[in-house]
mmCIF file of C-alpha atoms in Angstrom:
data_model
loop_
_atom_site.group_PDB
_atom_site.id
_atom_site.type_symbol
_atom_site.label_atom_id
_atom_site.label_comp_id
_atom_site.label_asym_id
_atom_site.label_seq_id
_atom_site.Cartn_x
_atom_site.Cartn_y
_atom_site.Cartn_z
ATOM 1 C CA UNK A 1 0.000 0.000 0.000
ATOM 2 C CA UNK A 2 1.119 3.558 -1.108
ATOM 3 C CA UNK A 3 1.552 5.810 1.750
ATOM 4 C CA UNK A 4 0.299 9.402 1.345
ATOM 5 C CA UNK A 5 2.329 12.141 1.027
ATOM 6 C CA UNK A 6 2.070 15.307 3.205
ATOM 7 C CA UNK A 7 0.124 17.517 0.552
ATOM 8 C CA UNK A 8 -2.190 15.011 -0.447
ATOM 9 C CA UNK A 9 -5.829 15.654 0.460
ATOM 10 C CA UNK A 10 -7.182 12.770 2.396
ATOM 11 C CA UNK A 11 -10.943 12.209 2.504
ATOM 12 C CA UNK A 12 -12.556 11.118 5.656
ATOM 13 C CA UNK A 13 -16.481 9.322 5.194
ATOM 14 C CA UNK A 14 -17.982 9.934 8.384
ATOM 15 C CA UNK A 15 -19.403 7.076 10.177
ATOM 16 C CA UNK A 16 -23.320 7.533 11.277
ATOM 17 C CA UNK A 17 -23.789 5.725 14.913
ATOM 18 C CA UNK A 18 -25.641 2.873 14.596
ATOM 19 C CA UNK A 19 -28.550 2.696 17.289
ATOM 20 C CA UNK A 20 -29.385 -0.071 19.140
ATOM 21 C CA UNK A 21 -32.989 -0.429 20.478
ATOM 22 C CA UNK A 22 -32.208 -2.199 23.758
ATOM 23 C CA UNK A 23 -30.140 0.325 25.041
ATOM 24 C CA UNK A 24 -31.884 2.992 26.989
ATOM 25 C CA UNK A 25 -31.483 6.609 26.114
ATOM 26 C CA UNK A 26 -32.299 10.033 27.977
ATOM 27 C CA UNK A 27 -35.521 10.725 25.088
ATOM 28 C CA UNK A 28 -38.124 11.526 26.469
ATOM 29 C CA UNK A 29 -40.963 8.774 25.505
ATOM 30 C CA UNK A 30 -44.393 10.224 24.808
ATOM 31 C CA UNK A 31 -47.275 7.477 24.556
ATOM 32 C CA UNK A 32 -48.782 7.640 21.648
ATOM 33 C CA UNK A 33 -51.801 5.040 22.377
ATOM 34 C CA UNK A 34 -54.881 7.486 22.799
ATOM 35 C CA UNK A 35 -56.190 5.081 25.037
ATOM 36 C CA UNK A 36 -54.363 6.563 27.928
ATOM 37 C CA UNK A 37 -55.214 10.404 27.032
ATOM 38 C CA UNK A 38 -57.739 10.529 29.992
ATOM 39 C CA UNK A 39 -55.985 8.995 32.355
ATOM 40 C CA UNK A 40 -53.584 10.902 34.806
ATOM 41 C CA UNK A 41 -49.803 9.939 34.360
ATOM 42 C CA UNK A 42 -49.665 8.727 37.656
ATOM 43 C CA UNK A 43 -52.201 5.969 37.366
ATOM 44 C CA UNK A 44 -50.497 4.657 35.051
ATOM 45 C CA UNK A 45 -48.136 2.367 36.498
ATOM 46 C CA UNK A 46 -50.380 1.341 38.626
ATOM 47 C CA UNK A 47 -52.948 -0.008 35.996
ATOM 48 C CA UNK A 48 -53.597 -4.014 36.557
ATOM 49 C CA UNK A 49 -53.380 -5.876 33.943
ATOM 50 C CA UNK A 50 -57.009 -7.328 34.329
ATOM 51 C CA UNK A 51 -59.517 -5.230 33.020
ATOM 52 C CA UNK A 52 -62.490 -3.598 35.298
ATOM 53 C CA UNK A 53 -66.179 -4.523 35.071
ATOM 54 C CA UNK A 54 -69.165 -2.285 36.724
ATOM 55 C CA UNK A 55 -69.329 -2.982 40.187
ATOM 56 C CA UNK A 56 -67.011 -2.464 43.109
ATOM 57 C CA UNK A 57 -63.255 -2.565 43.014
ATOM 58 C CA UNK A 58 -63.863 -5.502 45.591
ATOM 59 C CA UNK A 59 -66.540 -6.812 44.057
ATOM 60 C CA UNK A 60 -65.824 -7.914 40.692
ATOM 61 C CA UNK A 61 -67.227 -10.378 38.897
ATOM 62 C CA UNK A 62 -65.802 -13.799 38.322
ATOM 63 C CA UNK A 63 -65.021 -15.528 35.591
ATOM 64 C CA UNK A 64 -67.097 -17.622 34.989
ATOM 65 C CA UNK A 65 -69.900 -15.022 35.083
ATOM 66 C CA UNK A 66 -68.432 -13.025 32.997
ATOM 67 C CA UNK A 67 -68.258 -15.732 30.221
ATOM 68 C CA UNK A 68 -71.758 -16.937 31.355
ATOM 69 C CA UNK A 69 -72.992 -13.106 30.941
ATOM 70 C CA UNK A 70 -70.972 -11.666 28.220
ATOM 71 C CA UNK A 71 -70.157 -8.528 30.194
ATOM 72 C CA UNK A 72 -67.884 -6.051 28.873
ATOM 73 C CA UNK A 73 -64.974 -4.360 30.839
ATOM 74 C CA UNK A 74 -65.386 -0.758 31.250
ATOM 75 C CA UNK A 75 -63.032 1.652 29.269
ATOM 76 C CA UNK A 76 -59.700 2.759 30.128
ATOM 77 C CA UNK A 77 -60.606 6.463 30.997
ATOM 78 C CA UNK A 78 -64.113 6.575 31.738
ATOM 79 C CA UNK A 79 -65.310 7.786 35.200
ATOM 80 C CA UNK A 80 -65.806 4.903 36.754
ATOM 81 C CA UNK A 81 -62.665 2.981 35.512
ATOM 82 C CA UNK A 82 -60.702 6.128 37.285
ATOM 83 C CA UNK A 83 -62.690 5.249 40.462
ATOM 84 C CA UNK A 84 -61.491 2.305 40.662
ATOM 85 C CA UNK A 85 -58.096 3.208 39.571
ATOM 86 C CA UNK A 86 -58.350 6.404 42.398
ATOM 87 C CA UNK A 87 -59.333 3.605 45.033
ATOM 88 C CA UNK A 88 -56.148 1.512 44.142
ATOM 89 C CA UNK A 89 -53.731 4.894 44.245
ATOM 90 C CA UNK A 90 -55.379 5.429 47.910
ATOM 91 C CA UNK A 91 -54.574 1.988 48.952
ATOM 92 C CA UNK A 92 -51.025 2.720 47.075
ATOM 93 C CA UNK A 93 -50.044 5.743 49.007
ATOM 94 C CA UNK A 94 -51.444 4.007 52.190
ATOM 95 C CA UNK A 95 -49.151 0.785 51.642
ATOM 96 C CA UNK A 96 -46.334 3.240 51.141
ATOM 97 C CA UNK A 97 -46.576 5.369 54.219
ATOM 98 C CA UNK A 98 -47.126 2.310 56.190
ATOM 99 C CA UNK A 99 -43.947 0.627 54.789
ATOM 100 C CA UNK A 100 -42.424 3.678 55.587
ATOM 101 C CA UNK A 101 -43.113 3.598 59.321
ATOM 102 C CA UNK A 102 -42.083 -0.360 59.460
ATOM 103 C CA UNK A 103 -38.642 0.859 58.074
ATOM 104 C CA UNK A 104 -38.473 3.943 60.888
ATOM 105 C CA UNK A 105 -39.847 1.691 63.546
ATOM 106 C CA UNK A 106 -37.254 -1.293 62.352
ATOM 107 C CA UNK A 107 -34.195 1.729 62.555
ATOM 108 C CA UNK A 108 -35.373 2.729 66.376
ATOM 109 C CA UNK A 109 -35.816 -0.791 67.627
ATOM 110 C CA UNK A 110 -33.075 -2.407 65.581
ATOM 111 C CA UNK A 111 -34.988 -5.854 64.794
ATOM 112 C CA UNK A 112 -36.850 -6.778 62.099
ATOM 113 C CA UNK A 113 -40.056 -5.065 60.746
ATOM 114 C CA UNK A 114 -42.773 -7.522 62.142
ATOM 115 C CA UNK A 115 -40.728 -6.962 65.921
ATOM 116 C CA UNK A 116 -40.606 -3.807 65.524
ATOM 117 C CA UNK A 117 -44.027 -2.682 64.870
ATOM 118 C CA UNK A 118 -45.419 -5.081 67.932
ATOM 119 C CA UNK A 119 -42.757 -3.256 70.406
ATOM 120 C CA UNK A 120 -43.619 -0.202 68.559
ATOM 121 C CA UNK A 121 -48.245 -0.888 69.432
ATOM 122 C CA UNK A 122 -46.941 -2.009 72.660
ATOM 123 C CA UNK A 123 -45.210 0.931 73.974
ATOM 124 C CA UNK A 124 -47.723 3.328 72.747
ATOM 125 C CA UNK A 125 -50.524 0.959 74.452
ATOM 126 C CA UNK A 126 -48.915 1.403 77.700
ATOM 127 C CA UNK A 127 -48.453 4.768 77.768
ATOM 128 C CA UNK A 128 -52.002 5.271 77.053
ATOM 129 C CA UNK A 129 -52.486 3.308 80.084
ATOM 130 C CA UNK A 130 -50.050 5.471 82.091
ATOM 131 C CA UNK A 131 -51.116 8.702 81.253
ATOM 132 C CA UNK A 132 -55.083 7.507 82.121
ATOM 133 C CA UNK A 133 -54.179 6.516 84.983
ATOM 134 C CA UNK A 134 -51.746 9.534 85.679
ATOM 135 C CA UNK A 135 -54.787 12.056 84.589
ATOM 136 C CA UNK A 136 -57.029 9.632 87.310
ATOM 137 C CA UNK A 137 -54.984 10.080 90.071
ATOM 138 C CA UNK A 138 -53.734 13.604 89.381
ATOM 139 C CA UNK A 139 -57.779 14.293 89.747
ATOM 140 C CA UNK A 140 -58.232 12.708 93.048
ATOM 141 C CA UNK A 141 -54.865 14.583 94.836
ATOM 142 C CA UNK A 142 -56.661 17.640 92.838
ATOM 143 C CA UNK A 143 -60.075 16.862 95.231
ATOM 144 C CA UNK A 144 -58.283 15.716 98.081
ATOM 145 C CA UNK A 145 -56.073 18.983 98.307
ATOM 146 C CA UNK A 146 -59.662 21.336 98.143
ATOM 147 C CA UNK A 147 -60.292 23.403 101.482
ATOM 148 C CA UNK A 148 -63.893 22.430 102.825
ATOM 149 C CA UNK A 149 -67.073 24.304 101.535
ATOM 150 C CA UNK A 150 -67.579 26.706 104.088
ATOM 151 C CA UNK A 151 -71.388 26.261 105.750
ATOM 152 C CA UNK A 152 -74.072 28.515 104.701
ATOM 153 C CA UNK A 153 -75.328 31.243 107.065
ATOM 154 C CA UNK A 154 -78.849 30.712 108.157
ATOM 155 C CA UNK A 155 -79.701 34.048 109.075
ATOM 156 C CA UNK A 156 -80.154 35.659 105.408
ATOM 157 C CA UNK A 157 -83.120 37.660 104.545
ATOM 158 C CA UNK A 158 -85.439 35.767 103.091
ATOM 159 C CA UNK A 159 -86.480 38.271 100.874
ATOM 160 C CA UNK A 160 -83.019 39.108 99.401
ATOM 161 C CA UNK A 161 -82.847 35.419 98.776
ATOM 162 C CA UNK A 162 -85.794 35.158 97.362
ATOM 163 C CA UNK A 163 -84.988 38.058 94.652
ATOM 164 C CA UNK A 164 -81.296 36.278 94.115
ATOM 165 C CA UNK A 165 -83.468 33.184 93.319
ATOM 166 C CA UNK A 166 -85.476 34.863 90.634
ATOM 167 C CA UNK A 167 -82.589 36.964 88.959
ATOM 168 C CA UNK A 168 -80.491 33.993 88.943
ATOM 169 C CA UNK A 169 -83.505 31.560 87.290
ATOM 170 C CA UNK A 170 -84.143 34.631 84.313
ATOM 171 C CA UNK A 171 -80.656 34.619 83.799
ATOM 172 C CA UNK A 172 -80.366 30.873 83.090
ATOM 173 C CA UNK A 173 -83.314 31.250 81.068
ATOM 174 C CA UNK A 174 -81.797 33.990 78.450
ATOM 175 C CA UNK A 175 -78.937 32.203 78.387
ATOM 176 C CA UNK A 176 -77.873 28.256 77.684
ATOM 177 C CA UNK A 177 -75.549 27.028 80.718
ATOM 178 C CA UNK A 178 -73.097 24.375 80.065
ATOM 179 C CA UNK A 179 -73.662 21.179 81.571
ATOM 180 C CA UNK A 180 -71.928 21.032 85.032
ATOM 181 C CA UNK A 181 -70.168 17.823 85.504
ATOM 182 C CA UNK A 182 -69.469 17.290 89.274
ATOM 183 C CA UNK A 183 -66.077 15.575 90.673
ATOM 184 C CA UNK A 184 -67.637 12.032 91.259
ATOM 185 C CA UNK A 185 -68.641 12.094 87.570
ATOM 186 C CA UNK A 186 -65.172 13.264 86.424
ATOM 187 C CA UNK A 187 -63.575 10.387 88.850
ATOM 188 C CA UNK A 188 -65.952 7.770 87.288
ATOM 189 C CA UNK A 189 -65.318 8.678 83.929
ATOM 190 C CA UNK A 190 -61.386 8.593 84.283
ATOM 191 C CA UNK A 191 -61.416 6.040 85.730
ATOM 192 C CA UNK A 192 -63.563 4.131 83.209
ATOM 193 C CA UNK A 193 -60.832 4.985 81.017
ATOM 194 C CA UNK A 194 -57.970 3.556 83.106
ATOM 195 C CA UNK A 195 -60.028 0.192 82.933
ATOM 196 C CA UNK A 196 -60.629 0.708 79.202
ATOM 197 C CA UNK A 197 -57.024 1.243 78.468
ATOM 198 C CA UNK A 198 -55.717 -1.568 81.011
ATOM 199 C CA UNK A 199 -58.294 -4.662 78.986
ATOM 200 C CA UNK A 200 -56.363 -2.670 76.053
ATOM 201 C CA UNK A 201 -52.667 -3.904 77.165
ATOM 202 C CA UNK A 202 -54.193 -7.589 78.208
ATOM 203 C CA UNK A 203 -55.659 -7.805 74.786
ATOM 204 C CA UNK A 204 -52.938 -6.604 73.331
ATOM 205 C CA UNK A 205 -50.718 -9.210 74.251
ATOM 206 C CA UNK A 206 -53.151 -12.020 74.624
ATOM 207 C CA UNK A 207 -53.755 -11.547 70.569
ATOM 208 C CA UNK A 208 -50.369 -11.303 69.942
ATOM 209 C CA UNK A 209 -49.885 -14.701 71.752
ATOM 210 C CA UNK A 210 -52.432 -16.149 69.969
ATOM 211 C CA UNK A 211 -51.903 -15.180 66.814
ATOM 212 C CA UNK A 212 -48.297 -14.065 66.461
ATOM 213 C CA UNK A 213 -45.908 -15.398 68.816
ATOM 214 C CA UNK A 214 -42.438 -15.310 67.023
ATOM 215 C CA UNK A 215 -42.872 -11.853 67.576
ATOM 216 C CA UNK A 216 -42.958 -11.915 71.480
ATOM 217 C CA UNK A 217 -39.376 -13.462 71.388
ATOM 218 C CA UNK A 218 -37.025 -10.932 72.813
ATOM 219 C CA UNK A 219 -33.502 -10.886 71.572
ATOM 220 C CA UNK A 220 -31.024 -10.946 74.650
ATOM 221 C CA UNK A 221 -29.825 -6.957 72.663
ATOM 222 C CA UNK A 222 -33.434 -6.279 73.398
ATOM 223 C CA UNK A 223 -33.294 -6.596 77.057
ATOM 224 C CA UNK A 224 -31.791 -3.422 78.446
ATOM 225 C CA UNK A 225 -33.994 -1.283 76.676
ATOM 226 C CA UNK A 226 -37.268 -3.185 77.401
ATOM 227 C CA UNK A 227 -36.152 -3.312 81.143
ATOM 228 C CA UNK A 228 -35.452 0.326 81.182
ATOM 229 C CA UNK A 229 -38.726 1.063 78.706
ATOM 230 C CA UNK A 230 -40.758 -1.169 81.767
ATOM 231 C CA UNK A 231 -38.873 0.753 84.743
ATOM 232 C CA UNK A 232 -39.973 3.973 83.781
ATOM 233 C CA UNK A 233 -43.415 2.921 83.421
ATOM 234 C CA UNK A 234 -43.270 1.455 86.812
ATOM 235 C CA UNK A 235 -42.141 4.402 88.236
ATOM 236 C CA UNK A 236 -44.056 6.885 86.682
ATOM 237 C CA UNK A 237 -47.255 4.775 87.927
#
């Protein structure tokens, strides 16, 4: 082969890049199929691959029926197609924020999701329990600490009384007075709570028994913070 000379003209054919399909490029892909024009672009990947047929989201026909019945699946777009598909974004978003807590709840007890969420029910259980039974006795020190009523004087006019009486009863006429709820009432209802709140914590753990006892085990890392989670319930009782 000749080689070429300094003041030769050399030309260069430029090579055009061939493209390959499966590689993935930074285009932005528009959709095309008019199919989807009504629906919002982020139902979209959440569309099932089954189609929908009138009737609730839970309450679909089967199959058989729908052979049996000829029905036709409702089109992509149409109002209540994008119920449905609204319904499954709710119970998307839900899933998500609820997978989201397992992972936070997982970081702060370092154990496993499942473990985690059960510690997670059963500290927040027992301080409902505490702080009813905090607000039940905080009430009772509150009654306990009152100065006695002082007794009436018997020697009032009559007459003054009388008028008192009558101004008093126009004036609850004009206007509504709220419901007066007298310290046995508030001690019975707090305390109705405290019971509430402690068939909570036995229930609580008697389902968890029942249905889910892996989930009781305690890992021997898990014991200093449960004993120290449990001490400062004690105490604060």
């Amino acid at each position: 082969f000749s080689l070429p000379f300094p003041d030769q003209d050399i030309g260069i054919i430029p090579v055009q890049p061939v493209k390959d399909n499966n590689v993935p490029t930074d285009e932005l892909t528009v959709s095309t199929d008019p199919t989807f024009d009504k629906v919002p672009s982020y139902l979209i990947p959440l569309i099932p691959e089954d189609p929908f047929y009138a009737g609730g989201l839970l309450n679909q026909p089967s199959f058989m029926k729908i052979k049996k019945k000829k029905l036709q699946p409702l089109m992509v777009g149409s109002d209540a197609w994008l119920a449905h598909m609204e319904e499954i974004y709710k119970r998307h978003k839900a899933d998500k924020r609820h997978n989201e807590k397992l992972l936070a709840y997982s970081i702060k007890w370092d154990t496993d999701p499942d473990r985690a969420e059960y510690r997670e029910d059963s500290l927040m259980i027992l301080m409902e329990y505490t702080n009813a039974f905090h607000d039940y006795e905080l009430k009772k020190l509150e009654i306990a600490s009152r100065p006695p009523c002082l007794p009436v004087t018997k020697n009032m006019n009559k007459k003054k009384q009388k008028k008192k009486n009558k101004q008093a009863d126009n004036a609850s006429t004009s206007t509504p007075m709220p419901a007066i709820v007298t310290d046995k009432e508030m001690l019975e209802e707090l305390h109705s709570q405290v019971l509430n709140y402690d068939h909570g914590v036995y229930d609580h753990y008697r389902q968890a028994r029942q249905y889910q006892p892996e989930v009781m085990l305690i890992l021997l890392k898990d014991v200093p913070i449960l004993m120290a989670t449990w001490t400062y319930i004690t105490v604060f009782i």
